[in-house]
């Protein structure tokens, strides 16, 4: 099926990908949404992943090999916040579009994990363990 709409995170790399898809599928506009941004690490956004995990562990935010669901970095969002944002995106898409619309959403790794988990009604442990690859295509019926 051919997509009829494309939504993208406003970040440059996702917009570029979304525009390539739009050009190939002959779709006019790409709609930007801040709701599709990556997980917000707040003040720790520039920290490398290996250092981030160690810092989170020291601050009590890492439990049983994964981050605590309701813990958040300074001025950042928790995984629970991310899940709620993914639910909001799905609800917004359901309200704004017909069941027959094929919609492409171009986003980032952690957000893709969350929206997949919400769409499939997975527990946090199951959706957090999912590791999308770069440029992965994930089809979800909502």
JSON list of C-alpha atoms in Angstrom, two decimals:
[
{"chain": "A", "resi": 1, "resn": "UNK", "atom": "CA", "xyz": [0.00, 0.00, 0.00]},
{"chain": "A", "resi": 2, "resn": "UNK", "atom": "CA", "xyz": [1.15, 3.48, -0.79]},
{"chain": "A", "resi": 3, "resn": "UNK", "atom": "CA", "xyz": [1.52, 5.94, 2.10]},
{"chain": "A", "resi": 4, "resn": "UNK", "atom": "CA", "xyz": [-0.78, 8.94, 2.05]},
{"chain": "A", "resi": 5, "resn": "UNK", "atom": "CA", "xyz": [0.84, 10.97, 4.85]},
{"chain": "A", "resi": 6, "resn": "UNK", "atom": "CA", "xyz": [4.23, 11.33, 6.46]},
{"chain": "A", "resi": 7, "resn": "UNK", "atom": "CA", "xyz": [4.95, 12.59, 9.97]},
{"chain": "A", "resi": 8, "resn": "UNK", "atom": "CA", "xyz": [8.48, 13.24, 11.16]},
{"chain": "A", "resi": 9, "resn": "UNK", "atom": "CA", "xyz": [10.45, 14.36, 14.14]},
{"chain": "A", "resi": 10, "resn": "UNK", "atom": "CA", "xyz": [11.73, 17.90, 13.44]},
{"chain": "A", "resi": 11, "resn": "UNK", "atom": "CA", "xyz": [15.37, 16.78, 13.67]},
{"chain": "A", "resi": 12, "resn": "UNK", "atom": "CA", "xyz": [17.39, 17.18, 10.48]},
{"chain": "A", "resi": 13, "resn": "UNK", "atom": "CA", "xyz": [18.20, 13.50, 9.87]},
{"chain": "A", "resi": 14, "resn": "UNK", "atom": "CA", "xyz": [14.59, 12.37, 10.29]},
{"chain": "A", "resi": 15, "resn": "UNK", "atom": "CA", "xyz": [13.29, 15.17, 8.10]},
{"chain": "A", "resi": 16, "resn": "UNK", "atom": "CA", "xyz": [15.77, 14.20, 5.38]},
{"chain": "A", "resi": 17, "resn": "UNK", "atom": "CA", "xyz": [14.62, 10.58, 5.53]},
{"chain": "A", "resi": 18, "resn": "UNK", "atom": "CA", "xyz": [10.96, 11.62, 5.54]},
{"chain": "A", "resi": 19, "resn": "UNK", "atom": "CA", "xyz": [11.51, 13.86, 2.50]},
{"chain": "A", "resi": 20, "resn": "UNK", "atom": "CA", "xyz": [13.17, 11.03, 0.56]},
{"chain": "A", "resi": 21, "resn": "UNK", "atom": "CA", "xyz": [10.14, 8.83, 1.27]},
{"chain": "A", "resi": 22, "resn": "UNK", "atom": "CA", "xyz": [7.78, 11.67, 0.32]},
{"chain": "A", "resi": 23, "resn": "UNK", "atom": "CA", "xyz": [9.60, 12.21, -2.98]},
{"chain": "A", "resi": 24, "resn": "UNK", "atom": "CA", "xyz": [9.58, 8.51, -3.88]},
{"chain": "A", "resi": 25, "resn": "UNK", "atom": "CA", "xyz": [5.88, 8.13, -2.94]},
{"chain": "A", "resi": 26, "resn": "UNK", "atom": "CA", "xyz": [4.86, 11.45, -4.51]},
{"chain": "A", "resi": 27, "resn": "UNK", "atom": "CA", "xyz": [3.50, 12.81, -1.24]},
{"chain": "A", "resi": 28, "resn": "UNK", "atom": "CA", "xyz": [3.36, 16.58, -0.88]},
{"chain": "A", "resi": 29, "resn": "UNK", "atom": "CA", "xyz": [4.04, 17.69, 2.67]},
{"chain": "A", "resi": 30, "resn": "UNK", "atom": "CA", "xyz": [5.93, 16.12, 5.53]},
{"chain": "A", "resi": 31, "resn": "UNK", "atom": "CA", "xyz": [4.30, 17.04, 8.84]},
{"chain": "A", "resi": 32, "resn": "UNK", "atom": "CA", "xyz": [6.68, 17.76, 11.71]},
{"chain": "A", "resi": 33, "resn": "UNK", "atom": "CA", "xyz": [5.79, 16.87, 15.28]},
{"chain": "A", "resi": 34, "resn": "UNK", "atom": "CA", "xyz": [7.78, 17.43, 18.46]},
{"chain": "A", "resi": 35, "resn": "UNK", "atom": "CA", "xyz": [5.95, 14.42, 19.90]},
{"chain": "A", "resi": 36, "resn": "UNK", "atom": "CA", "xyz": [8.17, 12.25, 17.67]},
{"chain": "A", "resi": 37, "resn": "UNK", "atom": "CA", "xyz": [11.45, 13.49, 19.17]},
{"chain": "A", "resi": 38, "resn": "UNK", "atom": "CA", "xyz": [13.90, 11.08, 20.76]},
{"chain": "A", "resi": 39, "resn": "UNK", "atom": "CA", "xyz": [13.81, 10.23, 24.47]},
{"chain": "A", "resi": 40, "resn": "UNK", "atom": "CA", "xyz": [14.75, 13.42, 26.33]},
{"chain": "A", "resi": 41, "resn": "UNK", "atom": "CA", "xyz": [17.84, 12.87, 28.50]},
{"chain": "A", "resi": 42, "resn": "UNK", "atom": "CA", "xyz": [17.62, 16.46, 29.74]},
{"chain": "A", "resi": 43, "resn": "UNK", "atom": "CA", "xyz": [20.88, 17.83, 31.11]},
{"chain": "A", "resi": 44, "resn": "UNK", "atom": "CA", "xyz": [22.59, 14.56, 30.20]},
{"chain": "A", "resi": 45, "resn": "UNK", "atom": "CA", "xyz": [21.76, 14.67, 26.48]},
{"chain": "A", "resi": 46, "resn": "UNK", "atom": "CA", "xyz": [25.36, 15.11, 25.33]},
{"chain": "A", "resi": 47, "resn": "UNK", "atom": "CA", "xyz": [26.69, 12.32, 27.55]},
{"chain": "A", "resi": 48, "resn": "UNK", "atom": "CA", "xyz": [27.95, 9.19, 25.70]},
{"chain": "A", "resi": 49, "resn": "UNK", "atom": "CA", "xyz": [25.75, 6.12, 26.21]},
{"chain": "A", "resi": 50, "resn": "UNK", "atom": "CA", "xyz": [28.37, 4.17, 28.20]},
{"chain": "A", "resi": 51, "resn": "UNK", "atom": "CA", "xyz": [28.86, 7.07, 30.61]},
{"chain": "A", "resi": 52, "resn": "UNK", "atom": "CA", "xyz": [25.13, 7.72, 30.77]},
{"chain": "A", "resi": 53, "resn": "UNK", "atom": "CA", "xyz": [24.37, 4.18, 31.97]},
{"chain": "A", "resi": 54, "resn": "UNK", "atom": "CA", "xyz": [27.03, 4.44, 34.68]},
{"chain": "A", "resi": 55, "resn": "UNK", "atom": "CA", "xyz": [25.69, 7.83, 35.80]},
{"chain": "A", "resi": 56, "resn": "UNK", "atom": "CA", "xyz": [22.12, 6.58, 35.90]},
{"chain": "A", "resi": 57, "resn": "UNK", "atom": "CA", "xyz": [23.23, 3.56, 37.96]},
{"chain": "A", "resi": 58, "resn": "UNK", "atom": "CA", "xyz": [25.00, 5.81, 40.47]},
{"chain": "A", "resi": 59, "resn": "UNK", "atom": "CA", "xyz": [21.88, 7.97, 40.79]},
{"chain": "A", "resi": 60, "resn": "UNK", "atom": "CA", "xyz": [19.64, 4.96, 41.47]},
{"chain": "A", "resi": 61, "resn": "UNK", "atom": "CA", "xyz": [17.89, 4.98, 38.13]},
{"chain": "A", "resi": 62, "resn": "UNK", "atom": "CA", "xyz": [19.06, 1.57, 36.90]},
{"chain": "A", "resi": 63, "resn": "UNK", "atom": "CA", "xyz": [17.30, -1.54, 38.20]},
{"chain": "A", "resi": 64, "resn": "UNK", "atom": "CA", "xyz": [17.81, -5.19, 37.16]},
{"chain": "A", "resi": 65, "resn": "UNK", "atom": "CA", "xyz": [19.73, -4.37, 33.98]},
{"chain": "A", "resi": 66, "resn": "UNK", "atom": "CA", "xyz": [17.44, -1.61, 32.71]},
{"chain": "A", "resi": 67, "resn": "UNK", "atom": "CA", "xyz": [16.41, 1.91, 33.68]},
{"chain": "A", "resi": 68, "resn": "UNK", "atom": "CA", "xyz": [13.65, 2.33, 36.22]},
{"chain": "A", "resi": 69, "resn": "UNK", "atom": "CA", "xyz": [10.37, 3.07, 34.44]},
{"chain": "A", "resi": 70, "resn": "UNK", "atom": "CA", "xyz": [9.52, 6.20, 36.43]},
{"chain": "A", "resi": 71, "resn": "UNK", "atom": "CA", "xyz": [13.03, 7.61, 36.98]},
{"chain": "A", "resi": 72, "resn": "UNK", "atom": "CA", "xyz": [14.22, 10.56, 34.89]},
{"chain": "A", "resi": 73, "resn": "UNK", "atom": "CA", "xyz": [17.50, 12.43, 34.42]},
{"chain": "A", "resi": 74, "resn": "UNK", "atom": "CA", "xyz": [17.67, 16.09, 35.49]},
{"chain": "A", "resi": 75, "resn": "UNK", "atom": "CA", "xyz": [15.25, 18.09, 33.30]},
{"chain": "A", "resi": 76, "resn": "UNK", "atom": "CA", "xyz": [14.63, 14.99, 31.20]},
{"chain": "A", "resi": 77, "resn": "UNK", "atom": "CA", "xyz": [11.78, 12.58, 30.80]},
{"chain": "A", "resi": 78, "resn": "UNK", "atom": "CA", "xyz": [11.20, 9.19, 32.37]},
{"chain": "A", "resi": 79, "resn": "UNK", "atom": "CA", "xyz": [10.52, 6.08, 30.32]},
{"chain": "A", "resi": 80, "resn": "UNK", "atom": "CA", "xyz": [6.98, 6.36, 31.61]},
{"chain": "A", "resi": 81, "resn": "UNK", "atom": "CA", "xyz": [6.81, 9.90, 30.14]},
{"chain": "A", "resi": 82, "resn": "UNK", "atom": "CA", "xyz": [8.07, 8.52, 26.82]},
{"chain": "A", "resi": 83, "resn": "UNK", "atom": "CA", "xyz": [5.42, 5.80, 26.87]},
{"chain": "A", "resi": 84, "resn": "UNK", "atom": "CA", "xyz": [2.70, 8.39, 27.54]},
{"chain": "A", "resi": 85, "resn": "UNK", "atom": "CA", "xyz": [4.00, 10.48, 24.64]},
{"chain": "A", "resi": 86, "resn": "UNK", "atom": "CA", "xyz": [3.85, 7.43, 22.35]},
{"chain": "A", "resi": 87, "resn": "UNK", "atom": "CA", "xyz": [0.26, 6.78, 23.48]},
{"chain": "A", "resi": 88, "resn": "UNK", "atom": "CA", "xyz": [-0.59, 10.39, 22.69]},
{"chain": "A", "resi": 89, "resn": "UNK", "atom": "CA", "xyz": [0.83, 10.03, 19.16]},
{"chain": "A", "resi": 90, "resn": "UNK", "atom": "CA", "xyz": [-1.21, 6.89, 18.52]},
{"chain": "A", "resi": 91, "resn": "UNK", "atom": "CA", "xyz": [-4.37, 8.50, 19.88]},
{"chain": "A", "resi": 92, "resn": "UNK", "atom": "CA", "xyz": [-3.79, 11.65, 17.80]},
{"chain": "A", "resi": 93, "resn": "UNK", "atom": "CA", "xyz": [-3.29, 9.57, 14.64]},
{"chain": "A", "resi": 94, "resn": "UNK", "atom": "CA", "xyz": [-6.44, 7.53, 15.31]},
{"chain": "A", "resi": 95, "resn": "UNK", "atom": "CA", "xyz": [-8.50, 10.68, 15.85]},
{"chain": "A", "resi": 96, "resn": "UNK", "atom": "CA", "xyz": [-7.15, 12.56, 12.84]},
{"chain": "A", "resi": 97, "resn": "UNK", "atom": "CA", "xyz": [-7.11, 9.81, 10.21]},
{"chain": "A", "resi": 98, "resn": "UNK", "atom": "CA", "xyz": [-9.25, 7.07, 8.77]},
{"chain": "A", "resi": 99, "resn": "UNK", "atom": "CA", "xyz": [-8.52, 3.38, 9.23]},
{"chain": "A", "resi": 100, "resn": "UNK", "atom": "CA", "xyz": [-7.64, 3.16, 5.54]},
{"chain": "A", "resi": 101, "resn": "UNK", "atom": "CA", "xyz": [-4.89, 5.80, 5.70]},
{"chain": "A", "resi": 102, "resn": "UNK", "atom": "CA", "xyz": [-1.35, 4.51, 5.42]},
{"chain": "A", "resi": 103, "resn": "UNK", "atom": "CA", "xyz": [0.82, 6.80, 7.52]},
{"chain": "A", "resi": 104, "resn": "UNK", "atom": "CA", "xyz": [4.61, 6.83, 7.70]},
{"chain": "A", "resi": 105, "resn": "UNK", "atom": "CA", "xyz": [6.17, 8.03, 10.94]},
{"chain": "A", "resi": 106, "resn": "UNK", "atom": "CA", "xyz": [9.89, 8.83, 10.90]},
{"chain": "A", "resi": 107, "resn": "UNK", "atom": "CA", "xyz": [11.40, 9.03, 14.36]},
{"chain": "A", "resi": 108, "resn": "UNK", "atom": "CA", "xyz": [14.25, 7.86, 16.60]},
{"chain": "A", "resi": 109, "resn": "UNK", "atom": "CA", "xyz": [15.39, 4.66, 18.32]},
{"chain": "A", "resi": 110, "resn": "UNK", "atom": "CA", "xyz": [13.94, 5.08, 21.82]},
{"chain": "A", "resi": 111, "resn": "UNK", "atom": "CA", "xyz": [10.68, 6.55, 20.57]},
{"chain": "A", "resi": 112, "resn": "UNK", "atom": "CA", "xyz": [10.28, 3.67, 18.12]},
{"chain": "A", "resi": 113, "resn": "UNK", "atom": "CA", "xyz": [10.74, 1.24, 21.01]},
{"chain": "A", "resi": 114, "resn": "UNK", "atom": "CA", "xyz": [8.05, 3.04, 22.98]},
{"chain": "A", "resi": 115, "resn": "UNK", "atom": "CA", "xyz": [5.48, 3.38, 20.19]},
{"chain": "A", "resi": 116, "resn": "UNK", "atom": "CA", "xyz": [5.92, -0.28, 19.25]},
{"chain": "A", "resi": 117, "resn": "UNK", "atom": "CA", "xyz": [5.42, -1.26, 22.89]},
{"chain": "A", "resi": 118, "resn": "UNK", "atom": "CA", "xyz": [2.28, 0.85, 23.17]},
{"chain": "A", "resi": 119, "resn": "UNK", "atom": "CA", "xyz": [0.83, -0.41, 19.88]},
{"chain": "A", "resi": 120, "resn": "UNK", "atom": "CA", "xyz": [1.45, -4.05, 20.85]},
{"chain": "A", "resi": 121, "resn": "UNK", "atom": "CA", "xyz": [0.42, -3.48, 24.48]},
{"chain": "A", "resi": 122, "resn": "UNK", "atom": "CA", "xyz": [3.75, -4.76, 25.80]},
{"chain": "A", "resi": 123, "resn": "UNK", "atom": "CA", "xyz": [5.12, -4.41, 29.31]},
{"chain": "A", "resi": 124, "resn": "UNK", "atom": "CA", "xyz": [8.00, -1.99, 29.80]},
{"chain": "A", "resi": 125, "resn": "UNK", "atom": "CA", "xyz": [10.49, -4.87, 30.10]},
{"chain": "A", "resi": 126, "resn": "UNK", "atom": "CA", "xyz": [9.42, -6.26, 26.73]},
{"chain": "A", "resi": 127, "resn": "UNK", "atom": "CA", "xyz": [9.36, -2.97, 24.86]},
{"chain": "A", "resi": 128, "resn": "UNK", "atom": "CA", "xyz": [12.62, -1.79, 26.38]},
{"chain": "A", "resi": 129, "resn": "UNK", "atom": "CA", "xyz": [14.40, -5.00, 25.31]},
{"chain": "A", "resi": 130, "resn": "UNK", "atom": "CA", "xyz": [13.46, -4.42, 21.65]},
{"chain": "A", "resi": 131, "resn": "UNK", "atom": "CA", "xyz": [16.42, -2.96, 19.73]},
{"chain": "A", "resi": 132, "resn": "UNK", "atom": "CA", "xyz": [15.45, -1.36, 16.40]},
{"chain": "A", "resi": 133, "resn": "UNK", "atom": "CA", "xyz": [18.16, -1.13, 13.77]},
{"chain": "A", "resi": 134, "resn": "UNK", "atom": "CA", "xyz": [18.99, 2.04, 11.84]},
{"chain": "A", "resi": 135, "resn": "UNK", "atom": "CA", "xyz": [16.49, 2.73, 9.06]},
{"chain": "A", "resi": 136, "resn": "UNK", "atom": "CA", "xyz": [14.29, -0.12, 10.25]},
{"chain": "A", "resi": 137, "resn": "UNK", "atom": "CA", "xyz": [10.80, -0.29, 8.81]},
{"chain": "A", "resi": 138, "resn": "UNK", "atom": "CA", "xyz": [8.23, -1.23, 11.41]},
{"chain": "A", "resi": 139, "resn": "UNK", "atom": "CA", "xyz": [4.63, -1.79, 10.32]},
{"chain": "A", "resi": 140, "resn": "UNK", "atom": "CA", "xyz": [1.95, -1.30, 12.97]},
{"chain": "A", "resi": 141, "resn": "UNK", "atom": "CA", "xyz": [-1.80, -1.41, 12.57]},
{"chain": "A", "resi": 142, "resn": "UNK", "atom": "CA", "xyz": [-3.57, 0.91, 15.01]}
]
